[in-house]
Coordinates of C-alpha atoms and ligand atoms in Angstrom, one line a residue:
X1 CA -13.6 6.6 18.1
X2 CA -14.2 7.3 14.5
X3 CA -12.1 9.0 12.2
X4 CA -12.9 9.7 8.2
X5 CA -9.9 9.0 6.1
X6 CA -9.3 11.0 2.6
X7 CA -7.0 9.6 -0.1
X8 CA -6.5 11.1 -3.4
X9 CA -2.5 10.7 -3.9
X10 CA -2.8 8.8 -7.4
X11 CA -5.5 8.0 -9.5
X12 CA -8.2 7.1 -6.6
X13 CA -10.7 9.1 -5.2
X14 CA -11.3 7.4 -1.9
X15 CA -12.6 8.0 1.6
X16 CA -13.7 5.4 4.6
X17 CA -14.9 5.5 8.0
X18 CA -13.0 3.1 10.8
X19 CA -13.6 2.9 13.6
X20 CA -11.0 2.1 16.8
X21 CA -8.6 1.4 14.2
X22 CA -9.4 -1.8 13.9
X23 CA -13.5 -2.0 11.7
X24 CA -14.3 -0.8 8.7
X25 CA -17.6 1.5 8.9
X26 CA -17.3 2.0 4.9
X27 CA -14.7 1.9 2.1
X28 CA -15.5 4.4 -0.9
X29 CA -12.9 4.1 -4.0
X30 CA -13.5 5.7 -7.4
X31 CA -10.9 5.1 -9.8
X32 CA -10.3 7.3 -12.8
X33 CA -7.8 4.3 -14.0
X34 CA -9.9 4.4 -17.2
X35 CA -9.6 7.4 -17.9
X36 CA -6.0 7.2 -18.1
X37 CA -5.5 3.5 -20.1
X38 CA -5.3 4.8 -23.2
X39 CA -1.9 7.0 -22.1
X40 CA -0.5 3.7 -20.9
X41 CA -0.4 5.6 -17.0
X42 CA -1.6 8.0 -14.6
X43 CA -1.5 11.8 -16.4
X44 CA -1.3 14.0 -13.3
X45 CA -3.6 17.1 -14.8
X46 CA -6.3 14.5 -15.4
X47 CA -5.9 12.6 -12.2
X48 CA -6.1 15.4 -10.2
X49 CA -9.5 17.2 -12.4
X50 CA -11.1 13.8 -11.6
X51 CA -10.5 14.3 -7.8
X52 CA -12.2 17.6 -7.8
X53 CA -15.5 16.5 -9.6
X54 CA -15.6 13.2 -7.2
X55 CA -14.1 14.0 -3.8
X56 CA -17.5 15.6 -2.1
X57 CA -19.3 12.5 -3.7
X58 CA -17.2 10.1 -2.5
X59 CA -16.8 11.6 1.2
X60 CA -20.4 12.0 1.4
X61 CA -21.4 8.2 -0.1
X62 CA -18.5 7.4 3.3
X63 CA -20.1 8.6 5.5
X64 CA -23.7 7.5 4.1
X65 CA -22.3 3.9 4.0
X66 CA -21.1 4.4 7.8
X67 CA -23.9 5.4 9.4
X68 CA -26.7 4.0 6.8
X69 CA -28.0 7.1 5.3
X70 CA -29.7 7.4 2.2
X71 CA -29.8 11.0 1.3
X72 CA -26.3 11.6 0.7
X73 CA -25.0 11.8 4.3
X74 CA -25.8 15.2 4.4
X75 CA -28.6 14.9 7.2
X76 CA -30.2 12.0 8.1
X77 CA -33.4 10.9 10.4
X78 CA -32.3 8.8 13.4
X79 CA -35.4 6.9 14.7
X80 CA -36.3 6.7 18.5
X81 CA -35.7 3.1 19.5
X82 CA -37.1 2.9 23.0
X83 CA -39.3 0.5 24.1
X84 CA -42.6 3.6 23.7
X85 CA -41.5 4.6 20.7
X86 CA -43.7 4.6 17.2
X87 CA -40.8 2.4 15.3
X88 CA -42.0 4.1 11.6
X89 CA -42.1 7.8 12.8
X90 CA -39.0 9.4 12.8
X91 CA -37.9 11.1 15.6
X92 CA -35.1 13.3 15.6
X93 CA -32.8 14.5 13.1
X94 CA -28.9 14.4 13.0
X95 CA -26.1 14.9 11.1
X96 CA -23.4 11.9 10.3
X97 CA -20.9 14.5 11.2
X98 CA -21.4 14.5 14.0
X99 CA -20.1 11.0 15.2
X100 CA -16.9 11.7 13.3
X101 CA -14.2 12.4 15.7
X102 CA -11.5 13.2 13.4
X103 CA -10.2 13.5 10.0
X104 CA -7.2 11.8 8.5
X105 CA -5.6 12.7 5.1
X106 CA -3.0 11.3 2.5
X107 CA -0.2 14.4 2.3
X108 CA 2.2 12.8 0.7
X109 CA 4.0 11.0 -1.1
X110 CA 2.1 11.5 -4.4
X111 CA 1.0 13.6 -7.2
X112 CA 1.2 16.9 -6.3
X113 CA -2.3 18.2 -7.9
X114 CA -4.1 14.5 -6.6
X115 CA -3.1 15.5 -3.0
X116 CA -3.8 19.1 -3.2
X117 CA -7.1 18.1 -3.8
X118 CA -7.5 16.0 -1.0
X119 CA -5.6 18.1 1.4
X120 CA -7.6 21.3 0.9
X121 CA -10.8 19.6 1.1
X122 CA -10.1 18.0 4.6
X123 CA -9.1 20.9 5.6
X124 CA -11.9 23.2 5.2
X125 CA -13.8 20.2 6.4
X126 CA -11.7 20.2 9.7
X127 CA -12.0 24.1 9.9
X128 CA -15.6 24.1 9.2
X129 CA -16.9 20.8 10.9
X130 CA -14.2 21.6 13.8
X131 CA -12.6 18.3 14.2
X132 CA -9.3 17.4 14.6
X133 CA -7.0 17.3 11.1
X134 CA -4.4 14.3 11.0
X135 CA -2.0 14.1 8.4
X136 CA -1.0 10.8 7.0
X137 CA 2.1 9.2 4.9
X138 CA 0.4 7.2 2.3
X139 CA 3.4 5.0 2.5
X140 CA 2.9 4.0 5.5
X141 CA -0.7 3.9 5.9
X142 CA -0.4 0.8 2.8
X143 CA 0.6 -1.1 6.5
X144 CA -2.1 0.1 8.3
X145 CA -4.9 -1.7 6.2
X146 CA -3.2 -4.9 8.2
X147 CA -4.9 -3.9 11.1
X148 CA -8.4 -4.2 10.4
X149 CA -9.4 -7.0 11.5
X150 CA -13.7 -6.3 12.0
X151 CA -16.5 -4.8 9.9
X152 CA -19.8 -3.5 10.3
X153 CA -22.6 -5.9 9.8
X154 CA -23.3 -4.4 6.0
X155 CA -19.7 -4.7 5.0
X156 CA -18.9 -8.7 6.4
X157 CA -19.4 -10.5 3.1
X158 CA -17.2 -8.1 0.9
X159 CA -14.2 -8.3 2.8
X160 CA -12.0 -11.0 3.7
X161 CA -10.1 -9.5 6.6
X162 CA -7.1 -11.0 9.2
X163 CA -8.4 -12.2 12.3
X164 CA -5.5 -10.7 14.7
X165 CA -3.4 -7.7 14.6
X166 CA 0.1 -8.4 13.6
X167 CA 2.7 -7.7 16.7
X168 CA 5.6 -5.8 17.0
X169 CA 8.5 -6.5 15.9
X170 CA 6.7 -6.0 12.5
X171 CA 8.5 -6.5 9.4
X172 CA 6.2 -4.6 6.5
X173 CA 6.8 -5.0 2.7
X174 CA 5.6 -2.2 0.6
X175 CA 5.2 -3.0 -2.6
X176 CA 3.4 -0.2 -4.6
X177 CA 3.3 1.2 -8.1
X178 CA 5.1 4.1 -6.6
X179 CA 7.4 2.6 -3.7
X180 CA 9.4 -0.5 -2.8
X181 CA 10.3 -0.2 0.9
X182 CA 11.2 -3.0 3.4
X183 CA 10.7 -1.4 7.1
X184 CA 10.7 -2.5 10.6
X185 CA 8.5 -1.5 13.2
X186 CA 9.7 -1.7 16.8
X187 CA 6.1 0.0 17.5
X188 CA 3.2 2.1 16.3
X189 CA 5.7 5.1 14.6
X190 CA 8.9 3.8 15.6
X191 CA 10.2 2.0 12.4
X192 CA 13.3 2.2 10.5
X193 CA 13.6 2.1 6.7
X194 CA 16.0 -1.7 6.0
X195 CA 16.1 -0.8 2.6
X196 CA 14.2 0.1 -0.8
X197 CA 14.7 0.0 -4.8
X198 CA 17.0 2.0 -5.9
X199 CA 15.0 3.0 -9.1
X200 CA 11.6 2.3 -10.3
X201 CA 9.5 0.4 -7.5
X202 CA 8.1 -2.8 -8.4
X203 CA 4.5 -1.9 -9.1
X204 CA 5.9 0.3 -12.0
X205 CA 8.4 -2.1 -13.4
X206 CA 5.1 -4.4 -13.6
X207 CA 3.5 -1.5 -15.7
X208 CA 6.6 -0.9 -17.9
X209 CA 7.1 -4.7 -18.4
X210 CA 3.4 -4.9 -19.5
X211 CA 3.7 -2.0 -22.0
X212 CA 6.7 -3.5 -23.6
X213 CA 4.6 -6.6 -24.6
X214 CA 1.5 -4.4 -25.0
X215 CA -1.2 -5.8 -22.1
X216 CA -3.1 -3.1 -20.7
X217 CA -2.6 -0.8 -18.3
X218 CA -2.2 -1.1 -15.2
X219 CA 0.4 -3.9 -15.7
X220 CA 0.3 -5.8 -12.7
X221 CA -3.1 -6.9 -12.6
X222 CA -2.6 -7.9 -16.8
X223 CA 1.3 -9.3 -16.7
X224 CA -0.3 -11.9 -13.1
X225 CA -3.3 -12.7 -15.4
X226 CA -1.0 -13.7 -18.8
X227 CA 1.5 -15.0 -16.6
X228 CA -0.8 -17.6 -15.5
X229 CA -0.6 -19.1 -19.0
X230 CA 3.6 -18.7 -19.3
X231 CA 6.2 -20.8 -18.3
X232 CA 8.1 -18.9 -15.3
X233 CA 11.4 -20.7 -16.1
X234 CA 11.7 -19.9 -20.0
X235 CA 13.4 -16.8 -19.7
X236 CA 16.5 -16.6 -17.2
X237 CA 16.0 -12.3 -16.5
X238 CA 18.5 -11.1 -14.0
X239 CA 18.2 -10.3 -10.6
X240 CA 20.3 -7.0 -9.3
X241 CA 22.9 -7.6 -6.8
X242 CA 22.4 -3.9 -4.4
X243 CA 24.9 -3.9 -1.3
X244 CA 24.4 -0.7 -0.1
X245 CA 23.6 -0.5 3.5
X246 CA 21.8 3.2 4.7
X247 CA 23.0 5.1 7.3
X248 CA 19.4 4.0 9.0
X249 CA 19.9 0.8 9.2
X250 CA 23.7 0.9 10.4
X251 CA 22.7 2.9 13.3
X252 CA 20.0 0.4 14.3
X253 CA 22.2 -2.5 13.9
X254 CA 24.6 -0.7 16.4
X255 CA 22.1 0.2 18.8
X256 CA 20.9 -3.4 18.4
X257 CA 24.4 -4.6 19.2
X258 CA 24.9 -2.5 22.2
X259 CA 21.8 -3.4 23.8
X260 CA 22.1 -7.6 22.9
X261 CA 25.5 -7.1 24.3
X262 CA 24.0 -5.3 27.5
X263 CA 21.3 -7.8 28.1
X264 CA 23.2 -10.9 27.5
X265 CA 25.6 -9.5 30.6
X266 CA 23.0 -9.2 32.3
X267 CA 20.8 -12.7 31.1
X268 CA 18.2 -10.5 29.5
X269 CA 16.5 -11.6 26.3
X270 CA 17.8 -9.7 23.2
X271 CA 15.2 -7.9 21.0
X272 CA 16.0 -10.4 18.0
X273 CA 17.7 -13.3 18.6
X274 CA 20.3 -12.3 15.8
X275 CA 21.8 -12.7 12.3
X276 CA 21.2 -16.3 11.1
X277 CA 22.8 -16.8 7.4
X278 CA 22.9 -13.0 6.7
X279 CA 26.3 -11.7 5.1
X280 CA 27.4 -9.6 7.6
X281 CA 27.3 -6.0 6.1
X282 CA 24.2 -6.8 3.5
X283 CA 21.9 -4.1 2.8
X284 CA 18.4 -4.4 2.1
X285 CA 18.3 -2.2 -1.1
X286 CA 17.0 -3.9 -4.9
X287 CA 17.0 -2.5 -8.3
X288 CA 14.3 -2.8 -10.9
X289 CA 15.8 -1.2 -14.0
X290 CA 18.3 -4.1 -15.1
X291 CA 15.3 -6.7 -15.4
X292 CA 13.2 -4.2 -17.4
X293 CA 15.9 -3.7 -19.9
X294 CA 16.7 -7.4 -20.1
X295 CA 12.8 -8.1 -20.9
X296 CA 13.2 -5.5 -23.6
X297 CA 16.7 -7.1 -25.0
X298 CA 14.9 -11.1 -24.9
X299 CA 11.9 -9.3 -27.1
X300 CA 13.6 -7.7 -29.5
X301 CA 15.8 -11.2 -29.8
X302 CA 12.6 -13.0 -29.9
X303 CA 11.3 -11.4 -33.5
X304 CA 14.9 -11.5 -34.6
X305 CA 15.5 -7.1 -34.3
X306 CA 18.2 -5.6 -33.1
X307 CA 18.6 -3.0 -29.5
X308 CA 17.4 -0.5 -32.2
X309 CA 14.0 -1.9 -32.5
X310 CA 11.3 0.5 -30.9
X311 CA 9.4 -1.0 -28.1
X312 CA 5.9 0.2 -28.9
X313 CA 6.7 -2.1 -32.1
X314 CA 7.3 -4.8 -30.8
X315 CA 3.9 -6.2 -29.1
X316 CA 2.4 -6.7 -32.3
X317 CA 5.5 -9.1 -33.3
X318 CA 4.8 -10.9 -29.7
X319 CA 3.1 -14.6 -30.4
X320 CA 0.4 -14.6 -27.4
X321 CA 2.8 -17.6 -25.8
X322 CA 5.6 -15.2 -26.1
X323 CA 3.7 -12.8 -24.1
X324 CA 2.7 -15.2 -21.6
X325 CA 6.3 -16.5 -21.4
X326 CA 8.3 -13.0 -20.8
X327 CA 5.3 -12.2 -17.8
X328 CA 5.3 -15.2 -15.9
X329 CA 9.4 -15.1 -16.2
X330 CA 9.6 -11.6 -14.9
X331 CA 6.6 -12.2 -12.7
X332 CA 8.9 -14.7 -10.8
X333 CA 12.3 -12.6 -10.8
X334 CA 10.7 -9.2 -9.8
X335 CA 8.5 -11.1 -7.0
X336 CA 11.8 -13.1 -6.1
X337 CA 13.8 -10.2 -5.7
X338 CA 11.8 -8.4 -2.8
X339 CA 11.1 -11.9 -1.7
X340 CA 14.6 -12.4 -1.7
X341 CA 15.4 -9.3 0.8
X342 CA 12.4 -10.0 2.8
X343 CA 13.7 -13.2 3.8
X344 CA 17.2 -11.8 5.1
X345 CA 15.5 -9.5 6.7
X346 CA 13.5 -12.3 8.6
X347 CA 16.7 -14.3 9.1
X348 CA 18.4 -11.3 10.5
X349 CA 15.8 -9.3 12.6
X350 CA 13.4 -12.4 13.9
X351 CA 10.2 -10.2 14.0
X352 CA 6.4 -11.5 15.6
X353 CA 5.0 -10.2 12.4
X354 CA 5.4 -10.1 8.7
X355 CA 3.0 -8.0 6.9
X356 CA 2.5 -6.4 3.0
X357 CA 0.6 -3.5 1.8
X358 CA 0.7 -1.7 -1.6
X359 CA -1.1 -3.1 -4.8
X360 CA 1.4 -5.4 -5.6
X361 CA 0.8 -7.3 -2.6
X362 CA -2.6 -8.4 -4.3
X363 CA -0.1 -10.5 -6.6
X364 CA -1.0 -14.4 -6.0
X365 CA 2.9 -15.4 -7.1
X366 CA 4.4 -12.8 -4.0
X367 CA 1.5 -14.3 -2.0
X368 CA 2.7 -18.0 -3.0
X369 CA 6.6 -17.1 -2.7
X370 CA 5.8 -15.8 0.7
X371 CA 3.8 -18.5 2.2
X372 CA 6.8 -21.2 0.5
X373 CA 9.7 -19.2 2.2
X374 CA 8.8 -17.1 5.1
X375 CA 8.8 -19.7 8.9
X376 CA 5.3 -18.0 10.0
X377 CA 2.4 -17.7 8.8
X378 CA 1.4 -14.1 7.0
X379 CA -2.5 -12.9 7.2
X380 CA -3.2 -10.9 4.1
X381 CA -5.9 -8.3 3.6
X382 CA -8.6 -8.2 1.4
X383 CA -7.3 -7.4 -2.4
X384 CA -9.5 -4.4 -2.9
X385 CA -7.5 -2.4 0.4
X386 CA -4.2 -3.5 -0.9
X387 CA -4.4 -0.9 -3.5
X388 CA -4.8 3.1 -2.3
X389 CA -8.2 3.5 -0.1
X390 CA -9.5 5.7 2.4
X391 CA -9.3 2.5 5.1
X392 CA -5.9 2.6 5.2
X393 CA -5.5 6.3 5.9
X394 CA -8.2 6.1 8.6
X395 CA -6.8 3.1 10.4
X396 CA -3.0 5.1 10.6
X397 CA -5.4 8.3 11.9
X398 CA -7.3 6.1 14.4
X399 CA -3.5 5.3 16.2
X400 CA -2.3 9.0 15.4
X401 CA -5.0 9.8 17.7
X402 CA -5.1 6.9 20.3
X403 CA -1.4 7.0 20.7
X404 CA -1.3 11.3 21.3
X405 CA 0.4 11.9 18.1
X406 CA 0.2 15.8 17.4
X407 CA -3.0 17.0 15.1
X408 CA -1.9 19.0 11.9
X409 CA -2.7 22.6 11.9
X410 CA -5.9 23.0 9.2
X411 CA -5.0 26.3 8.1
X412 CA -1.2 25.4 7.1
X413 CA -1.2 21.8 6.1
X414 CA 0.6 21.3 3.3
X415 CA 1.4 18.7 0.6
X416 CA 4.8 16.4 0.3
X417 CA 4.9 14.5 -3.1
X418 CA 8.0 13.6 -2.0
X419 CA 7.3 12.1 1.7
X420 CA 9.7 9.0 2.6
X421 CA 9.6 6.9 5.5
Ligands
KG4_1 O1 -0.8 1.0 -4.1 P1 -1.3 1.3 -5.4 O2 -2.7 1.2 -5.7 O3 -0.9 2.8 -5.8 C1 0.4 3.3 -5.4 O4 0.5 3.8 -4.3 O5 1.3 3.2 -6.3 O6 -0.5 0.4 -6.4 C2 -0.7 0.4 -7.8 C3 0.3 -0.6 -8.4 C4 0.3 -0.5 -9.9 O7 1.7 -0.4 -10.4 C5 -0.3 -1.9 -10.3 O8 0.2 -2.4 -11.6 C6 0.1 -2.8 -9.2 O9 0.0 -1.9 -8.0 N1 -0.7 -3.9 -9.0 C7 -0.3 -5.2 -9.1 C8 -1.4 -6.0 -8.9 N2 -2.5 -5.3 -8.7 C9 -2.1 -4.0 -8.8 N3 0.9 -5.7 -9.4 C10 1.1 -7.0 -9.4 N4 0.1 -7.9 -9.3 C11 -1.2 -7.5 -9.1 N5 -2.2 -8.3 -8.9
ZN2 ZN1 -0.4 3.4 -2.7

């Protein structure tokens, strides 16, 4: 089974075929991050123009890549194989359409015009190629890229890959510039929501961080590069104490309760094997605003200004060890405080799996914190699908359709910038 996947939520232009949910056919990602650099982050009206000119492009270079067309994928000449066969003459012509079995899309969260544009095009496509329409959370497709595990021949020296699929229990990190969610999985679409920031998400207190001290845009990949220079210790930012514990993950640890209480009585084994360390009553939820403002306060301090000092000033009074300092210190905190959570959540819910999605979770120090703190070993993907792709929303589409989950109608779908978990 193959199923094209269409992402256009942020910046990304991007479309993939995978196959059984588990190898990537081809991986197609046009950024328009340039673009938007020199407004220090993504301006919706420009994102979303840029989606428009590139999306046939980039769906038809998929679908080329998949089936190893060179024309464009809009028709391509299969050649006879048998044994009687002339090898050079073509025989037959066919269309790469026609071993797609499905199509998946992003439909929310995002920018609104970004996943109009991807929306409406995989619709028509669905209406006028008549395949199946699936829609996808983008949130929780950033999971999904854990399951790939095989590629095609073409594709095996560009991606580094796991070698098994994680197993349920999963805990999954999502670490994004536009969502900070920690979520279990009892299986494929049964999950519940342990807890997430409570402001910005991590990937944009990275990119906030970074324009304080002026490095480029997008932060994350510039505040891990200067951090690499810093000393993580010189600056002592805070981390946010958030108690809160959702109604979601109350209810589960009452069912979870009920039914270790019914299978001890009967000398059953419990689902986890229960809280070990955890404050009873914590919550899952983290904040990102506090550190921000204390990296802004410790520059300002730094070239001797008061609060009153405007930020876009201030990179220019920044010494380049300065700089390098305030990253790697909030590079640390900001990984430590979802690390932090994680690890309760580890302690408390004893999943077979621990997996991260979302471009933060191409950072080496989460990767490093990670390996030092969780008791099993995590697999991480290849970098380049840890940020938004087209493989991701495939992969999620390849189980909406193996495990019977209902098609979208092509002629209603519509958008949710605001889609939670
Ligand atoms: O998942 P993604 O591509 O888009 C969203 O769904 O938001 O994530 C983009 C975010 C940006 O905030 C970017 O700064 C951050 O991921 N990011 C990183 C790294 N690479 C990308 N953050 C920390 N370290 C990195 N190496
Ligand atoms: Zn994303």
């Amino acid at each position: 089974m193959k199923i094209l996947g269409i992402e256009t939520s942020c910046d990304e232009t991007a479309a993939a075929v995978v196959e059984d949910g588990k190898r990537l056919l081809s991986n197609v990602v046009l950024s328009s991050m340039d673009l938007h650099a020199a407004y220090g982050g993504v301006v919706p009206e420009i994102a979303a123009r840029s989606h428009i000119e590139s999306i046939i492009p980039v769906i038809e270079k998929a679908l080329a890549d998949a089936f190893s067309l060179e024309n464009g994928g809009k028709r391509l000449e299969v050649r006879d194989n048998s044994p009687n066969s002339n090898l050079s003459t073509p025989s037959s012509t066919s269309d790469p359409w026609d071993q797609i079995d499905g199509i998946a899309v992003t439909y929310g969260a995002g920018l609104g015009g970004s996943l109009l544009v991807g929306v409406m095009t995989a619709r028509t496509l669905a209406i006028t190629k008549n395949k199946p329409l699936y829609a996808v959370n983008h949130v929780e497709s950033h999971i999904y890229a854990n399951f790939l595990t095989e590629t095609s021949p073409s594709l095996s020296t560009s991606y580094q890959l796991p070698t098994t699929n994680p197993k349920f229990p999963m805990l999954g990190l999502i670490v994004s510039g536009g969502h900070s969610q920690i979520v279990l999985w009892r299986d494929h679409f049964d999950y519940t929501l342990l807890g997430q920031t409570r402001d910005d998400a991590i990937g944009e207190a990275f990119d906030k961080v970074a324009k304080i001290i002026g490095l480029p845009y997008p932060g994350g990949p510039s505040i891990s590069e200067y951090a690499k220079k810093g000393d993580p210790h010189k600056f002592k930012f805070p981390k946010a104490k958030v108690n809160s514990v959702s109604p979601a993950l109350e209810k589960l640890r009452n069912e979870m309760q009920a039914t270790s209480t019914l299978r001890h009585n009967s000398n059953g084994r419990s689902f986890a094997s229960g809280r070990t360390g955890v404050a009873q009553g914590a919550g899952y939820d983290y904040s990102f605003s506090g550190v921000k403002t204390a990296v802004l306060r410790a520059a300002q301090e730094l070239i001797g200004e008061d609060h009153h000092f405007p930020s876009h000033k201030l990179s220019e009074r920044l010494s380049d060890t300065q700089k390098a300092d305030i990253a790697a210190s909030f590079q640390r905190i900001a990984v430590e405080t979802v690390v932090d959570k994680l690890v309760e959540a580890f302690d408390e819910f004893q999943p077979k799996s621990v997996v991260i999605g979302g471009g933060v979770a191409a950072n080496t120090e989460l990767r490093r914190q990670l390996a030092d703190r969780l008791p099993l070993p995590i697999e991480y993907t290849d970098m380049k699908l840890c940020t938004d792709n087209g493989a991701m929303i495939a992969t999620l589409g390849c189980y909406k359709v193996a495990l019977n989950q209902p098609a979208a109608d092509p002629f209603t779908l519509d958008i949710a910038p605001n889609l939670s978990m």
